[in-house]
Coordinates of N, CA and C in Angstrom, one line a residue:
Q207 N -7.1 203.7 86.9 CA -7.9 203.6 86.1 C -7.7 203.9 84.2
A208 N -8.8 203.0 83.3 CA -7.6 203.5 82.1 C -8.7 204.8 82.0
Q209 N -7.6 205.5 81.1 CA -7.9 206.7 80.3 C -7.5 206.9 79.4
L210 N -8.2 207.4 77.9 CA -7.6 207.6 77.6 C -7.5 209.3 76.7
V211 N -6.8 210.0 76.4 CA -6.4 211.2 76.7 C -5.7 212.1 74.8
D212 N -6.7 213.1 74.3 CA -7.0 213.2 72.9 C -5.8 214.4 72.9
S213 N -5.0 214.9 72.2 CA -4.6 216.0 71.5 C -4.2 216.3 70.1
G214 N -3.8 217.6 70.0 CA -3.8 217.6 68.8 C -4.3 218.6 67.8
G215 N -5.6 218.7 68.4 CA -6.2 219.8 68.0 C -5.8 221.2 67.7
G216 N -5.8 221.6 67.0 CA -6.5 223.2 66.8 C -7.3 224.3 66.0
L217 N -6.6 225.4 65.0 CA -7.2 226.0 64.5 C -6.5 225.7 63.0
V218 N -7.0 225.3 61.6 CA -5.9 225.7 60.5 C -7.0 226.2 59.3
Q219 N -6.6 226.7 58.5 CA -7.2 226.7 57.4 C -7.5 225.8 57.0
A220 N -8.2 226.4 55.5 CA -8.8 224.9 55.0 C -7.8 224.8 54.3
G221 N -7.7 223.4 54.1 CA -6.8 222.7 52.7 C -5.3 223.1 53.8
G222 N -5.2 222.8 55.3 CA -4.4 222.5 55.9 C -4.3 221.1 56.2
S223 N -3.9 220.9 57.8 CA -3.6 219.4 58.0 C -3.5 220.0 59.3
L224 N -3.4 218.8 60.2 CA -3.6 218.3 61.6 C -3.3 217.2 62.2
R225 N -2.8 217.0 63.2 CA -2.3 215.3 63.4 C -3.1 214.9 64.9
L226 N -3.9 214.2 65.1 CA -4.3 213.6 66.7 C -3.8 212.9 67.4
S227 N -3.4 212.9 68.1 CA -2.9 211.6 68.3 C -4.0 211.3 69.9
C228 N -3.6 209.8 70.3 CA -5.0 209.5 71.6 C -4.0 208.8 71.9
A229 N -3.0 209.0 73.5 CA -2.4 208.1 74.3 C -3.3 207.0 75.5
V230 N -3.0 206.7 76.4 CA -3.6 206.0 77.3 C -2.8 205.6 78.5
S231 N -3.9 206.2 79.5 CA -3.3 205.6 81.1 C -3.9 205.1 81.4
G232 N -3.3 204.5 82.3 CA -3.8 203.3 83.3 C -3.8 202.3 82.8
R233 N -3.2 201.2 81.7 CA -3.7 200.2 81.6 C -2.9 200.2 80.0
T234 N -3.2 198.8 79.4 CA -2.4 199.0 78.3 C -4.4 198.4 76.8
F235 N -4.6 198.7 76.1 CA -5.6 198.7 75.0 C -4.8 198.1 73.7
G236 N -4.1 196.7 74.1 CA -3.0 196.4 73.2 C -4.0 195.5 71.9
R237 N -5.3 194.6 72.6 CA -6.1 194.1 71.8 C -7.5 194.8 71.8
Y238 N -7.2 195.7 72.4 CA -8.9 196.8 71.7 C -8.4 197.7 70.0
D239 N -9.7 197.5 69.5 CA -10.2 198.2 68.3 C -9.9 199.6 68.9
R240 N -9.9 200.4 67.4 CA -9.7 201.7 68.5 C -10.8 203.2 66.7
G241 N -10.9 203.7 67.8 CA -11.8 204.4 66.4 C -11.9 206.6 66.9
W242 N -11.6 206.9 65.9 CA -12.1 208.0 65.9 C -13.4 208.9 65.6
F243 N -14.6 209.9 67.3 CA -15.8 209.9 66.3 C -15.2 211.9 66.4
R244 N -16.3 212.2 65.5 CA -16.2 214.1 66.0 C -17.8 214.5 66.1
Q245 N -18.0 215.5 66.9 CA -19.3 216.2 67.1 C -19.5 217.7 67.1
A246 N -20.0 217.9 65.7 CA -20.1 219.4 65.5 C -21.3 219.7 66.2
P247 N -21.5 221.0 66.7 CA -22.1 221.8 67.5 C -23.7 221.7 67.0
G248 N -24.5 220.9 67.5 CA -26.2 221.1 67.3 C -25.8 219.5 66.6
K249 N -25.3 219.0 66.8 CA -25.1 217.1 65.8 C -24.6 216.7 66.9
E250 N -25.0 214.9 66.0 CA -25.6 214.0 67.5 C -23.3 213.3 66.8
R251 N -23.1 213.3 68.0 CA -21.3 212.6 67.5 C -21.4 211.7 66.5
E252 N -20.4 211.7 65.6 CA -20.1 210.4 64.5 C -19.2 209.8 63.9
F253 N -19.5 208.4 63.6 CA -17.7 207.6 63.1 C -17.0 208.8 62.2
V254 N -15.7 208.4 62.6 CA -14.9 209.0 62.0 C -13.6 208.0 60.8
A255 N -12.9 207.0 62.0 CA -12.2 206.0 61.9 C -12.3 205.3 61.9
A256 N -11.7 204.1 62.0 CA -10.9 203.0 62.7 C -10.6 202.2 62.6
I257 N -9.9 201.4 63.3 CA -8.1 200.8 63.0 C -8.8 199.5 63.7
N258 N -8.7 198.5 63.0 CA -8.4 197.1 64.2 C -7.4 196.5 65.3
W259 N -7.4 195.6 66.3 CA -6.3 196.4 67.4 C -5.0 196.0 67.3
R260 N -4.9 195.1 65.5 CA -3.7 194.9 64.9 C -2.5 195.7 64.2
G261 N -3.7 196.4 63.3 CA -3.1 198.0 63.1 C -3.7 197.4 61.4
D262 N -4.0 196.4 60.9 CA -4.1 196.0 60.2 C -5.1 196.3 58.7
S263 N -6.2 196.8 59.3 CA -7.4 197.1 59.3 C -8.0 198.4 59.3
T264 N -7.7 199.0 58.1 CA -8.9 199.8 59.3 C -10.1 200.6 58.1
Y265 N -11.6 201.0 58.4 CA -12.1 202.0 57.8 C -12.4 203.2 58.3
Y266 N -13.2 203.8 57.1 CA -13.6 205.4 57.6 C -15.0 206.0 56.9
A267 N -15.5 206.9 57.8 CA -16.5 207.1 56.7 C -16.3 207.5 55.8
D268 N -17.4 208.2 54.9 CA -17.3 207.8 53.0 C -16.4 209.8 52.9
S269 N -17.4 210.7 53.9 CA -16.8 211.9 54.3 C -15.0 213.1 54.4
V270 N -14.8 211.3 55.0 CA -13.3 211.8 55.0 C -12.2 211.2 54.3
K271 N -13.2 210.0 53.9 CA -11.5 208.9 52.9 C -10.9 209.9 51.8
G272 N -9.6 208.9 51.9 CA -8.8 209.6 51.2 C -8.1 210.8 52.0
R273 N -8.6 211.5 52.8 CA -8.4 212.6 53.0 C -7.7 212.6 54.7
F274 N -8.3 211.7 55.3 CA -7.7 211.1 56.7 C -6.9 209.7 56.6
T275 N -6.0 209.3 57.9 CA -6.0 208.3 57.6 C -5.3 208.3 59.5
I276 N -5.7 206.7 59.9 CA -5.6 206.2 61.3 C -4.6 205.6 61.2
S277 N -4.0 205.6 62.1 CA -2.8 204.5 62.6 C -2.7 204.1 64.2
R278 N -1.8 203.1 64.1 CA -1.7 203.0 65.3 C -0.2 202.4 66.0
D279 N 0.7 203.1 67.2 CA 2.1 202.3 67.1 C 1.8 201.6 68.6
N280 N 1.2 200.2 68.3 CA 1.1 199.4 70.0 C 1.6 199.6 71.0
A281 N 2.9 199.5 70.4 CA 4.6 200.2 71.6 C 4.3 201.0 72.7
K282 N 3.6 202.5 72.1 CA 3.5 203.1 72.5 C 1.9 203.7 72.1
N283 N 0.9 202.5 72.8 CA 0.0 202.7 73.1 C -0.9 204.0 72.6
T284 N -0.9 204.2 71.2 CA -1.0 205.5 70.9 C -1.9 204.6 69.5
V285 N -2.8 206.4 68.9 CA -3.1 205.9 67.8 C -3.5 207.4 67.3
Y286 N -3.7 207.6 66.5 CA -2.9 208.9 64.9 C -4.2 209.1 65.1
L287 N -4.8 210.8 64.3 CA -5.4 210.2 63.1 C -4.9 211.7 62.4
Q288 N -4.2 210.9 61.0 CA -4.0 211.8 59.9 C -4.9 212.8 59.6
M289 N -4.8 214.2 59.6 CA -6.2 215.3 58.7 C -5.6 215.7 57.7
N290 N -5.9 215.8 56.1 CA -5.5 217.1 55.6 C -6.5 217.2 54.5
S291 N -6.0 218.0 54.0 CA -7.1 219.0 53.4 C -8.2 218.9 53.7
L292 N -7.9 220.2 55.2 CA -8.8 219.6 55.7 C -9.9 220.7 55.3
K293 N -11.1 220.5 55.7 CA -12.8 221.6 55.2 C -13.3 222.1 56.3
P294 N -14.2 223.0 56.3 CA -14.5 223.7 57.4 C -15.7 223.1 58.0
E295 N -16.3 222.1 56.6 CA -17.1 221.3 57.8 C -16.6 220.1 58.2
D296 N -15.5 220.3 58.1 CA -14.4 218.6 59.2 C -14.8 219.5 60.8
T297 N -14.9 221.5 61.2 CA -14.7 222.0 62.4 C -15.4 220.5 63.6
A298 N -15.6 220.6 64.1 CA -15.6 219.3 65.4 C -14.7 219.1 66.6
V299 N -15.7 218.5 67.6 CA -14.8 218.0 69.0 C -14.1 216.5 68.4
Y300 N -13.2 216.1 68.6 CA -13.1 214.9 68.0 C -12.8 214.0 69.3
Y301 N -13.4 212.8 69.5 CA -12.8 211.7 70.3 C -12.2 210.7 69.1
C302 N -11.6 210.1 71.0 CA -11.0 208.5 70.4 C -11.6 208.4 71.1
A303 N -11.7 206.3 70.9 CA -12.7 205.5 71.3 C -11.8 204.5 71.7
A304 N -12.0 203.6 72.0 CA -11.9 202.6 72.5 C -12.6 200.5 72.3
R305 N -12.8 199.3 71.8 CA -13.7 198.9 72.6 C -13.0 197.7 72.3
R306 N -13.4 196.8 72.8 CA -12.8 195.1 72.9 C -14.4 194.0 71.5
G307 N -13.8 194.2 69.9 CA -14.9 193.7 69.5 C -14.5 192.4 68.3
V308 N -15.7 192.4 67.8 CA -14.5 190.6 66.8 C -14.4 191.6 65.8
V309 N -15.8 191.8 65.4 CA -16.0 193.4 64.3 C -14.8 194.3 64.9
M310 N -14.7 195.4 63.3 CA -14.6 196.8 63.6 C -15.7 197.7 64.3
S311 N -16.3 198.2 64.9 CA -17.4 199.2 64.8 C -17.2 200.2 64.3
T312 N -18.7 201.4 64.0 CA -18.5 202.3 63.4 C -19.8 202.8 64.1
V313 N -20.4 202.1 65.7 CA -21.5 202.8 66.5 C -20.8 203.3 67.6
V314 N -21.3 204.5 68.2 CA -20.8 205.2 69.6 C -21.6 204.5 70.6
N315 N -22.3 204.3 70.4 CA -22.9 203.3 71.6 C -22.1 201.6 71.8
E316 N -21.0 201.2 70.9 CA -20.6 200.1 71.0 C -18.8 200.0 71.7
Y317 N -18.9 201.0 71.5 CA -17.4 202.0 72.3 C -17.3 202.0 73.7
D318 N -16.3 201.3 74.9 CA -16.2 201.1 75.5 C -15.9 202.3 76.6
Y319 N -14.5 203.4 75.7 CA -13.4 203.7 76.7 C -13.3 204.8 75.6
W320 N -13.7 206.3 75.6 CA -13.9 207.5 75.6 C -12.1 208.4 75.8
G321 N -11.8 209.0 74.6 CA -10.9 210.7 74.7 C -11.6 211.9 75.4
Q322 N -11.5 212.4 76.2 CA -12.2 213.9 76.8 C -12.6 214.6 75.7
G323 N -11.6 214.7 74.2 CA -12.0 215.3 72.7 C -11.0 216.6 73.2
T324 N -10.9 216.7 71.5 CA -9.9 217.6 71.6 C -10.9 218.5 69.8
Q325 N -10.4 220.2 70.2 CA -11.5 220.8 69.0 C -10.7 221.3 68.1
V326 N -10.9 220.6 67.2 CA -10.8 221.3 65.6 C -11.2 221.8 64.7
T327 N -11.1 223.5 64.4 CA -11.3 224.4 64.1 C -10.9 224.8 62.7
V328 N -11.3 224.3 61.4 CA -10.9 224.7 60.0 C -12.0 225.9 59.7
S329 N -11.0 227.0 59.0 CA -11.1 228.4 58.9 C -11.5 228.3 57.5
S330 N -12.1 228.8 56.8 CA -12.3 229.2 54.9 C -11.5 230.0 54.6

């Protein structure tokens, strides 16, 4: 069975950086768009970034634009989220996701596969 495995979260001070990874087991997701979402306590899960299956098109939430970078290595079946200039408001559980579609999506319900989540905590 296909499974996404998130990793790379941790505790970092404001202004610091983290790199999240999302590996795949059980199948390949070569022609699947991939996304990152996050969920803070008491809030709904929200879109962070997405990348198309070729890796030549990306889209970001306004709140992370210019600070976060999504990338993928299809040979390794892995997607990354490089997070720089982290702020306390970036604190959340981060989830990677995969979907097969014609255009990239920012909608939670349009993704078919999800990782288990990795905690990111940014201290002030």
